[in-house]
Amino acid sequence: MTIRILPAIGDPDAARAVSSLLHQLPDAEPAPTVGDSAALLHTLAGAAAQGAGAAAAGAPSTAGQPSAVGALPEVVLVHERIGPTPALELIREVALRFPAVGVVLITTDAGPALFSAAMDAGARGIVGMPLGYDELAARVQAAAQWSAGVRVHLGGSPEAAPGPAGTLVTVTGAKGGVGTTVTAVQLALAARAAGRSVALVDLDLQSGDVASYLDVQFRRSVVDLAGIQDISVRVLQDAVHDHHTGLGLLLAPEEGERGEEVDDRAARQIIGALRSRYEVVLVDCGSQMQSANAAAVELADLALLVTTPDVVAVRAAKRQVRLWDRLQIRKAEDTTTVVNRLTRNTEIQPPLVAKATGTQVARTHVPAAFKELQPCVDAGRMQDLDNRSTVKQALCALAGELGLVDSPSVRQGRGSHRARPTLTGRKRKAITPGAAPGSGGVPGQASGSAPGAGPNPGPRFGVRRGSAAAAGPGPFDPSGPYEEG
């Protein structure tokens, strides 16, 4: 049996030593070494997705195993100095997301305390340093045999797929009051309306408002899952509130000081459990970075940063992006900024936001229309926001842009200009070329001219505003082509 091995080693000297020994193992097929935890998880997720795609295309299974499982390596080697995620946390994450992969820890301290901790995290063995050929070969072969046995059982159940099925989206505010929770709630409602199972998690642990926005009275919160080592389906069901809209809500504690009980390890475990059950997991991270929501941003498939088009908020967004980069949580180019409360007269436009923060800016911008939101916000019923609301239409379009909604009707750029909300909520009139709005003239014929006088040789789209030839409001005059919606 060929043993596929993926080393995850951050130390270059240790990586060379491990690579040299792996190439000497019989029937071993070592993959190129990955240097950090994010690269390891990305590689494993890519292999699982590639295998799942092959299975969907009708490709034959590997040795009786589902293609999604067979595409994963049998053994992963994790060095103790891997980063930024600590080695034991990384082992726990791999064991939770990819249960058919055997993980072996490489460490200089192979004492009983670390051995017990590694086994609790999900490792299948420990190799002490300096490395020896016999010990490494024994641990790799034992882990590969265990992995093969697990895959035989998974082969009998095609529904068991490795890794999380759900897409993780985090929504973080540049500062307080920029619309983070409204964005998270409306994206979750849009994904649910599209028929997907959605979990909305409030990781703004000290001042979360998701419960207030959805008029929810709750007893359990995310804190109740923090001290549980193995989160079963039943335990998760007890903590998640089933909202009448179909959303699964995991809420912040009512006592803000209890938020300290949720650390990064608990956040990773909770998010992993939710991703195995829901198609979309949306996390409201608030605007203050703690270990729990920092872990969520690091794990996210899509990390959104919400800001408003003003100097203070854009500066705060820039600080947030730099903080993530310093802590090796997320790179600026992997972050998507959502501009909220945008108007035509705003001096700071999205291209300037992109240049200032170094992030990608979503093509869909949310207009400033608080009067539409205020009744629903005051009543605590954001789910009742009118479908004609320009804010709701924009956030539904954003959900389509992010891939959370498959319906073509909400994708930006589809349909005519009538189907797309403008920044001010105005509706665009149909304008006939060469005729002033409201004149009822025939295209190409001057207003008031005699029939048969011939076409007007003037400009095709009317006269520029402010020119001497303008006899009335032109097609670019806001008083002409626009009316309040």
Coordinates of C-alpha atoms in Angstrom, one line a residue:
M1 CA 0.0 0.0 0.0
T2 CA 1.3 3.4 -0.9
I3 CA 1.4 5.8 2.0
R4 CA 0.8 9.4 1.1
I5 CA 2.5 11.7 3.7
L6 CA 2.0 15.5 4.1
P7 CA 4.7 17.1 6.4
A8 CA 3.7 20.4 8.1
I9 CA 7.0 21.8 9.4
G10 CA 7.9 25.4 10.0
D11 CA 11.6 24.9 10.9
P12 CA 13.7 24.6 7.7
D13 CA 16.3 22.4 9.3
A14 CA 13.7 20.0 10.7
A15 CA 11.9 20.0 7.3
R16 CA 15.1 18.9 5.5
A17 CA 15.7 16.1 8.0
V18 CA 12.2 14.8 7.8
S19 CA 12.1 15.0 4.0
S20 CA 15.3 13.0 3.8
L21 CA 14.0 10.2 6.0
L22 CA 10.6 10.1 4.4
H23 CA 12.2 9.4 1.0
Q24 CA 13.9 6.4 2.5
L25 CA 10.6 4.8 3.8
P26 CA 9.3 1.9 1.6
D27 CA 6.1 2.6 -0.3
A28 CA 6.1 6.2 1.0
E29 CA 4.9 9.1 -1.2
P30 CA 5.8 12.3 0.6
A31 CA 4.2 15.5 -0.6
P32 CA 6.0 18.9 -0.5
T33 CA 6.4 20.4 3.0
V34 CA 3.9 23.1 4.0
G35 CA 5.3 25.8 6.3
D36 CA 2.3 26.9 8.5
S37 CA -1.0 25.8 9.8
A38 CA -3.1 27.8 7.3
A39 CA -1.3 26.2 4.4
L40 CA -1.9 22.7 5.9
L41 CA -5.6 23.2 6.3
H42 CA -5.9 24.8 2.9
T43 CA -4.1 21.9 1.3
L44 CA -6.2 19.3 3.0
A45 CA -9.4 21.2 2.2
G46 CA -8.4 21.5 -1.5
A47 CA -7.7 17.8 -1.7
A48 CA -11.1 17.0 -0.1
A49 CA -12.8 19.4 -2.5
Q50 CA -11.0 18.0 -5.5
G51 CA -12.0 14.4 -4.5
A52 CA -15.6 15.5 -3.9
G53 CA -15.7 17.1 -7.3
A54 CA -14.3 13.9 -8.9
A55 CA -17.0 11.9 -7.1
A56 CA -19.7 14.2 -8.4
A57 CA -18.4 13.8 -11.9
G58 CA -18.7 10.1 -11.6
A59 CA -15.0 9.2 -11.2
P60 CA -14.4 5.7 -9.8
S61 CA -13.6 5.5 -6.1
T62 CA -10.2 4.6 -4.8
A63 CA -9.8 1.2 -3.3
G64 CA -13.5 1.0 -2.5
Q65 CA -13.4 4.4 -0.7
P66 CA -15.4 7.5 -1.7
S67 CA -13.3 9.7 -3.9
A68 CA -13.5 12.6 -1.5
V69 CA -11.8 10.5 1.2
G70 CA -9.3 8.8 -1.1
A71 CA -7.9 12.1 -2.3
L72 CA -6.6 12.9 1.2
P73 CA -3.1 11.8 2.4
E74 CA -3.1 8.9 4.9
V75 CA -0.6 10.6 7.3
V76 CA 0.1 14.2 8.3
L77 CA 3.2 15.1 10.2
V78 CA 2.9 18.1 12.4
H79 CA 6.0 19.8 13.9
E80 CA 5.7 21.2 17.4
R81 CA 6.9 24.7 16.2
I82 CA 4.3 25.0 13.5
G83 CA 2.5 28.3 13.5
P84 CA 0.5 30.5 13.8
T85 CA -1.9 27.9 15.3
P86 CA -0.3 25.9 18.1
A87 CA 0.5 22.3 17.3
L88 CA -2.0 20.7 19.6
E89 CA -4.8 23.0 18.4
L90 CA -3.9 22.3 14.8
I91 CA -4.0 18.5 15.5
R92 CA -7.4 18.9 17.0
E93 CA -8.6 20.9 14.0
V94 CA -7.3 18.3 11.5
A95 CA -8.8 15.4 13.5
L96 CA -12.2 17.2 13.6
R97 CA -12.4 18.3 10.0
F98 CA -10.6 15.3 8.4
P99 CA -11.2 12.3 10.5
A100 CA -9.8 9.8 8.0
V101 CA -6.3 11.4 8.3
G102 CA -3.8 10.0 10.8
V103 CA -1.7 12.8 12.5
V104 CA 1.7 12.3 14.0
L105 CA 3.4 14.9 16.2
I106 CA 7.1 15.6 15.9
T107 CA 8.5 17.1 19.2
T108 CA 11.6 17.4 21.2
D109 CA 9.7 16.5 24.4
A110 CA 8.1 13.1 24.1
G111 CA 7.2 12.9 27.8
P112 CA 4.0 11.3 29.2
A113 CA 2.3 14.7 29.8
L114 CA 2.7 15.8 26.1
F115 CA 1.9 12.3 24.9
S116 CA -1.4 12.3 26.8
A117 CA -2.3 15.8 25.6
A118 CA -1.5 14.8 22.0
M119 CA -3.7 11.7 22.2
D120 CA -6.5 13.9 23.6
A121 CA -6.2 16.3 20.7
G122 CA -6.5 13.4 18.2
A123 CA -2.9 12.5 17.3
R124 CA -2.1 8.9 16.4
G125 CA 1.5 9.0 17.6
I126 CA 4.5 11.0 18.7
V127 CA 8.0 11.0 17.2
G128 CA 10.9 12.4 19.3
M129 CA 13.7 14.5 18.0
P130 CA 16.4 14.0 16.9
L131 CA 14.6 11.9 14.4
G132 CA 15.4 8.2 13.9
Y133 CA 14.5 6.1 10.9
D134 CA 13.0 3.2 12.8
E135 CA 10.8 5.3 15.1
L136 CA 9.6 7.5 12.3
A137 CA 8.8 4.4 10.1
A138 CA 6.9 2.7 12.9
R139 CA 4.8 5.7 13.7
V140 CA 4.0 6.5 10.1
Q141 CA 3.0 2.9 9.3
A142 CA 0.8 2.7 12.4
A143 CA -1.0 5.9 11.5
A144 CA -1.4 4.7 7.9
Q145 CA -2.9 1.4 9.0
W146 CA -5.3 3.2 11.3
S147 CA -6.3 5.6 8.5
A148 CA -6.9 2.7 6.1
G149 CA -9.2 1.1 8.7
V150 CA -11.2 4.3 9.1
R151 CA -11.5 4.7 5.3
V152 CA -12.9 1.2 5.0
H153 CA -15.7 2.1 7.3
L154 CA -16.3 5.4 5.6
G155 CA -16.4 3.6 2.3
G156 CA -19.6 1.8 3.5
S157 CA -21.3 5.1 4.0
P158 CA -21.1 7.4 1.0
E159 CA -22.8 10.2 2.9
A160 CA -19.8 10.5 5.3
A161 CA -17.6 13.1 3.7
P162 CA -14.4 14.5 5.2
G163 CA -14.0 18.0 6.4
P164 CA -16.7 20.7 6.9
A165 CA -19.5 20.9 4.5
G166 CA -20.4 24.5 5.4
T167 CA -19.0 27.8 4.2
L168 CA -17.7 30.0 7.0
V169 CA -18.3 33.7 6.6
T170 CA -17.2 36.2 9.3
V171 CA -18.5 39.8 9.5
T172 CA -16.3 42.3 11.4
G173 CA -16.8 46.0 11.9
A174 CA -14.1 48.5 11.4
K175 CA -15.5 50.2 14.5
G176 CA -18.7 50.2 16.5
G177 CA -21.9 51.4 14.8
V178 CA -21.0 50.8 11.1
G179 CA -23.7 48.2 10.6
T180 CA -21.9 44.9 11.3
T181 CA -24.9 43.1 12.9
V182 CA -27.4 44.3 10.3
T183 CA -25.1 43.0 7.6
A184 CA -24.6 39.6 9.2
V185 CA -28.3 39.2 10.0
Q186 CA -29.5 40.1 6.5
L187 CA -26.8 37.9 4.8
A188 CA -28.0 35.0 6.9
L189 CA -31.6 35.6 6.1
A190 CA -30.8 35.9 2.4
A191 CA -28.9 32.6 2.4
R192 CA -31.8 30.9 4.3
A193 CA -34.3 32.3 1.9
A194 CA -32.3 30.6 -0.9
G195 CA -32.9 27.2 0.8
R196 CA -29.6 26.7 2.6
S197 CA -29.3 25.6 6.2
V198 CA -27.7 28.6 8.0
A199 CA -26.2 29.1 11.5
L200 CA -25.8 32.6 12.7
V201 CA -23.2 32.9 15.5
D202 CA -22.7 36.0 17.7
L203 CA -19.1 36.1 18.7
D204 CA -19.3 39.8 19.8
L205 CA -19.1 38.2 23.2
Q206 CA -19.3 41.3 25.4
S207 CA -21.9 43.4 23.5
G208 CA -23.6 41.1 21.0
D209 CA -27.0 42.3 19.7
V210 CA -28.1 39.5 17.4
A211 CA -30.8 38.4 19.9
S212 CA -32.1 42.0 20.1
Y213 CA -32.3 42.4 16.3
L214 CA -34.3 39.1 16.0
D215 CA -36.5 39.4 19.1
V216 CA -35.1 36.3 20.7
Q217 CA -35.4 35.2 24.4
F218 CA -32.8 32.6 25.1
R219 CA -31.4 30.6 28.0
R220 CA -28.3 29.0 26.4
S221 CA -25.4 30.7 24.6
V222 CA -22.0 30.0 23.1
V223 CA -20.5 30.0 26.6
D224 CA -22.4 26.7 27.4
L225 CA -20.3 25.0 24.7
A226 CA -16.9 26.4 25.8
G227 CA -16.1 23.8 28.4
I228 CA -17.2 20.7 26.4
Q229 CA -14.4 18.7 24.8
D230 CA -16.5 16.7 22.4
I231 CA -19.5 18.6 21.0
S232 CA -22.0 16.0 19.9
V233 CA -25.0 16.7 17.7
R234 CA -27.3 16.5 20.6
V235 CA -25.2 19.0 22.7
L236 CA -25.1 21.3 19.7
Q237 CA -28.9 21.1 19.3
D238 CA -29.4 22.0 22.9
A239 CA -27.3 25.2 22.6
V240 CA -28.5 26.4 19.2
H241 CA -31.8 28.4 19.2
D242 CA -34.1 27.4 16.3
H243 CA -35.6 30.7 15.0
H244 CA -38.9 30.7 13.3
T245 CA -37.2 32.1 10.1
G246 CA -35.2 28.8 9.9
L247 CA -31.9 30.2 11.2
G248 CA -30.0 28.4 13.8
L249 CA -28.8 31.0 16.3
L250 CA -25.9 30.5 18.7
L251 CA -25.9 33.7 20.7
A252 CA -23.6 35.8 22.8
P253 CA -24.0 35.5 26.6
E254 CA -26.3 37.9 28.4
E255 CA -23.6 38.5 30.9
G256 CA -20.7 40.1 28.9
E257 CA -18.0 39.1 31.4
R258 CA -18.7 35.4 30.7
G259 CA -17.3 36.0 27.2
E260 CA -13.8 35.4 28.6
E261 CA -14.7 31.7 29.0
V262 CA -14.7 31.3 25.2
D263 CA -11.1 31.1 24.1
D264 CA -9.6 30.3 20.6
R265 CA -9.6 26.5 21.2
A266 CA -13.3 26.6 22.1
A267 CA -14.1 28.8 19.1
R268 CA -12.4 26.5 16.7
Q269 CA -14.2 23.5 18.1
I270 CA -17.6 25.2 18.1
I271 CA -17.2 26.5 14.5
G272 CA -16.0 23.0 13.4
A273 CA -19.1 21.4 14.8
L274 CA -21.4 24.0 13.2
R275 CA -19.7 23.6 9.8
S276 CA -20.3 19.9 9.9
R277 CA -24.0 20.4 10.3
Y278 CA -24.9 23.7 8.4
E279 CA -24.3 24.7 4.8
V280 CA -23.5 28.3 5.8
V281 CA -22.1 29.5 9.1
L282 CA -22.2 33.3 9.5
V283 CA -20.3 34.8 12.4
D284 CA -20.8 38.3 13.8
C285 CA -17.4 39.2 15.2
G286 CA -18.2 42.7 16.3
S287 CA -15.5 45.3 16.2
Q288 CA -13.3 44.3 19.2
M289 CA -10.7 41.5 18.5
Q290 CA -10.5 38.7 21.1
S291 CA -9.0 35.3 20.8
A292 CA -12.4 33.7 19.9
N293 CA -13.3 35.9 17.0
A294 CA -9.7 36.1 15.9
A295 CA -9.7 32.3 15.5
A296 CA -13.0 32.6 13.5
V297 CA -11.5 35.2 11.1
E298 CA -8.4 33.0 10.6
L299 CA -10.6 29.9 9.7
A300 CA -13.1 31.9 7.5
D301 CA -13.6 31.1 3.9
L302 CA -14.8 34.7 3.5
A303 CA -13.8 37.5 5.9
L304 CA -15.9 40.6 5.5
L305 CA -14.9 44.0 7.0
V306 CA -17.7 46.5 7.2
T307 CA -17.0 50.2 7.1
T308 CA -18.8 53.5 6.4
P309 CA -17.4 56.0 3.9
D310 CA -16.0 58.5 6.4
V311 CA -12.4 59.2 7.6
V312 CA -12.8 57.8 11.1
A313 CA -14.2 54.5 10.0
V314 CA -11.8 54.0 7.1
R315 CA -8.9 54.7 9.4
A316 CA -10.3 52.1 11.9
A317 CA -10.6 49.6 9.0
K318 CA -7.0 50.2 8.1
R319 CA -6.0 49.6 11.8
Q320 CA -8.0 46.4 11.8
V321 CA -6.4 45.1 8.7
R322 CA -2.9 45.9 10.0
L323 CA -3.7 44.2 13.3
W324 CA -4.8 41.0 11.5
D325 CA -1.6 41.1 9.5
R326 CA 0.7 41.6 12.5
L327 CA -1.0 38.7 14.3
Q328 CA -0.9 36.5 11.2
I329 CA -4.6 36.1 11.3
R330 CA -5.4 37.2 7.7
K331 CA -3.8 39.1 4.9
A332 CA -5.3 42.3 3.5
E333 CA -5.7 40.9 0.0
D334 CA -7.8 38.0 1.5
T335 CA -10.2 40.4 3.1
T336 CA -13.3 41.8 1.5
T337 CA -14.5 45.3 2.6
V338 CA -18.2 46.1 2.4
V339 CA -19.0 49.9 2.2
N340 CA -22.1 50.7 4.1
R341 CA -24.2 53.9 4.0
L342 CA -22.8 55.1 0.7
T343 CA -24.3 58.1 -1.0
R344 CA -23.5 59.9 -4.2
N345 CA -22.3 63.0 -2.4
T346 CA -19.8 61.1 -0.2
E347 CA -16.3 62.3 -0.8
I348 CA -14.8 58.9 0.2
Q349 CA -15.8 56.5 -2.5
P350 CA -15.1 52.7 -2.7
P351 CA -11.9 52.9 -4.8
L352 CA -10.4 55.2 -2.2
V353 CA -11.4 52.7 0.6
A354 CA -9.7 49.9 -1.4
K355 CA -6.5 52.0 -1.8
A356 CA -6.4 53.0 1.9
T357 CA -7.0 49.5 3.4
G358 CA -5.3 47.4 0.7
T359 CA -8.3 45.1 0.7
Q360 CA -10.7 44.0 -2.0
V361 CA -13.9 46.1 -1.9
A362 CA -17.2 44.3 -2.7
R363 CA -18.8 45.5 -5.9
T364 CA -22.2 45.8 -4.1
H365 CA -22.4 48.8 -1.8
V366 CA -25.2 49.4 0.8
P367 CA -27.0 52.7 0.5
A368 CA -27.7 55.1 3.4
A369 CA -31.4 54.6 4.2
F370 CA -31.8 54.4 7.9
K371 CA -35.4 55.4 7.7
E372 CA -36.2 52.1 6.1
L373 CA -34.4 50.2 8.9
Q374 CA -35.5 52.2 11.9
P375 CA -39.0 50.6 12.4
C376 CA -37.6 47.1 12.2
V377 CA -34.6 47.9 14.4
D378 CA -36.8 49.5 17.1
A379 CA -39.1 46.6 17.1
G380 CA -36.3 44.1 17.1
R381 CA -37.6 42.3 14.0
M382 CA -35.1 42.6 11.2
Q383 CA -36.6 39.6 9.5
D384 CA -39.7 41.9 8.7
L385 CA -37.7 44.4 6.7
D386 CA -39.7 45.2 3.5
N387 CA -38.5 43.4 0.4
R388 CA -38.7 46.8 -1.4
S389 CA -36.1 48.3 1.0
T390 CA -33.0 49.4 -0.9
V391 CA -30.9 48.2 2.0
K392 CA -32.3 44.7 1.9
Q393 CA -32.0 44.6 -1.9
A394 CA -28.4 45.7 -1.7
L395 CA -27.5 43.1 1.0
C396 CA -29.3 40.4 -1.0
A397 CA -27.2 41.4 -4.0
L398 CA -24.1 41.2 -1.8
A399 CA -25.1 37.7 -0.8
G400 CA -25.3 36.7 -4.4
E401 CA -21.9 38.3 -5.1
L402 CA -20.4 36.3 -2.2
G403 CA -21.9 33.0 -3.5
L404 CA -24.3 32.6 -0.6
V405 CA -27.3 32.9 -2.9
D406 CA -27.6 31.1 -6.2
S407 CA -30.7 33.0 -7.5
P408 CA -29.8 35.0 -10.6
S409 CA -32.3 37.6 -9.6
V410 CA -30.1 39.0 -6.8
R411 CA -26.8 38.9 -8.7
Q412 CA -25.4 42.3 -9.4
G413 CA -25.1 43.2 -13.0
R414 CA -28.1 41.0 -14.1
G415 CA -31.2 42.4 -15.8
S416 CA -31.9 45.9 -16.8
H417 CA -31.3 49.1 -14.9
R418 CA -34.8 48.9 -13.5
A419 CA -34.0 45.7 -11.5
R420 CA -31.0 47.3 -9.7
P421 CA -31.5 49.7 -6.8
T422 CA -29.6 52.9 -7.0
L423 CA -27.7 54.5 -4.1
T424 CA -30.5 56.9 -3.3
G425 CA -33.3 54.5 -3.8
R426 CA -34.6 56.4 -6.9
K427 CA -36.1 54.7 -9.9
R428 CA -34.9 55.5 -13.3
K429 CA -37.4 56.7 -16.0
A430 CA -37.3 55.5 -19.5
I431 CA -35.8 58.3 -21.6
T432 CA -36.2 58.7 -25.3
P433 CA -33.0 59.9 -27.1
G434 CA -33.3 63.5 -28.2
A435 CA -36.5 64.4 -26.3
A436 CA -36.8 66.2 -23.0
P437 CA -38.3 64.1 -20.3
G438 CA -42.0 64.7 -20.0
S439 CA -42.2 66.4 -23.4
G440 CA -43.7 63.3 -25.2
G441 CA -41.7 64.1 -28.3
V442 CA -40.7 61.7 -30.9
P443 CA -37.1 60.5 -30.9
G444 CA -35.0 62.6 -33.3
Q445 CA -37.8 65.3 -33.6
A446 CA -37.5 68.7 -31.9
S447 CA -40.3 69.6 -29.5
G448 CA -42.9 71.8 -31.2
S449 CA -41.6 71.3 -34.7
A450 CA -43.9 70.6 -37.6
P451 CA -44.4 67.1 -38.7
G452 CA -42.2 66.1 -41.6
A453 CA -39.6 68.8 -40.8
G454 CA -37.0 66.1 -40.7
P455 CA -34.9 64.7 -37.9
N456 CA -33.2 66.9 -35.5
P457 CA -29.4 66.9 -36.2
G458 CA -28.6 67.6 -32.5
P459 CA -26.7 65.3 -30.2
R460 CA -28.0 61.8 -29.8
F461 CA -28.3 61.9 -26.0
G462 CA -29.4 65.5 -25.6
V463 CA -27.6 68.6 -24.7
R464 CA -25.0 68.8 -21.9
R465 CA -26.2 70.4 -18.7
G466 CA -25.2 74.0 -18.5
S467 CA -24.8 74.6 -22.3
A468 CA -26.4 77.6 -24.0
A469 CA -28.5 75.4 -26.2
A470 CA -30.2 73.7 -23.3
A471 CA -33.9 74.8 -23.4
G472 CA -35.0 72.7 -20.4
P473 CA -33.9 69.9 -18.1
G474 CA -31.7 67.4 -20.0
P475 CA -31.6 63.7 -19.6
F476 CA -28.8 64.0 -17.1
D477 CA -30.7 66.4 -14.9
P478 CA -31.8 64.7 -11.6
S479 CA -35.1 66.5 -11.8
G480 CA -35.8 64.8 -15.1
P481 CA -34.8 61.2 -15.3
Y482 CA -35.3 60.4 -11.6
E483 CA -38.2 60.3 -9.3
E484 CA -38.4 59.3 -5.7
G485 CA -39.2 55.5 -5.3

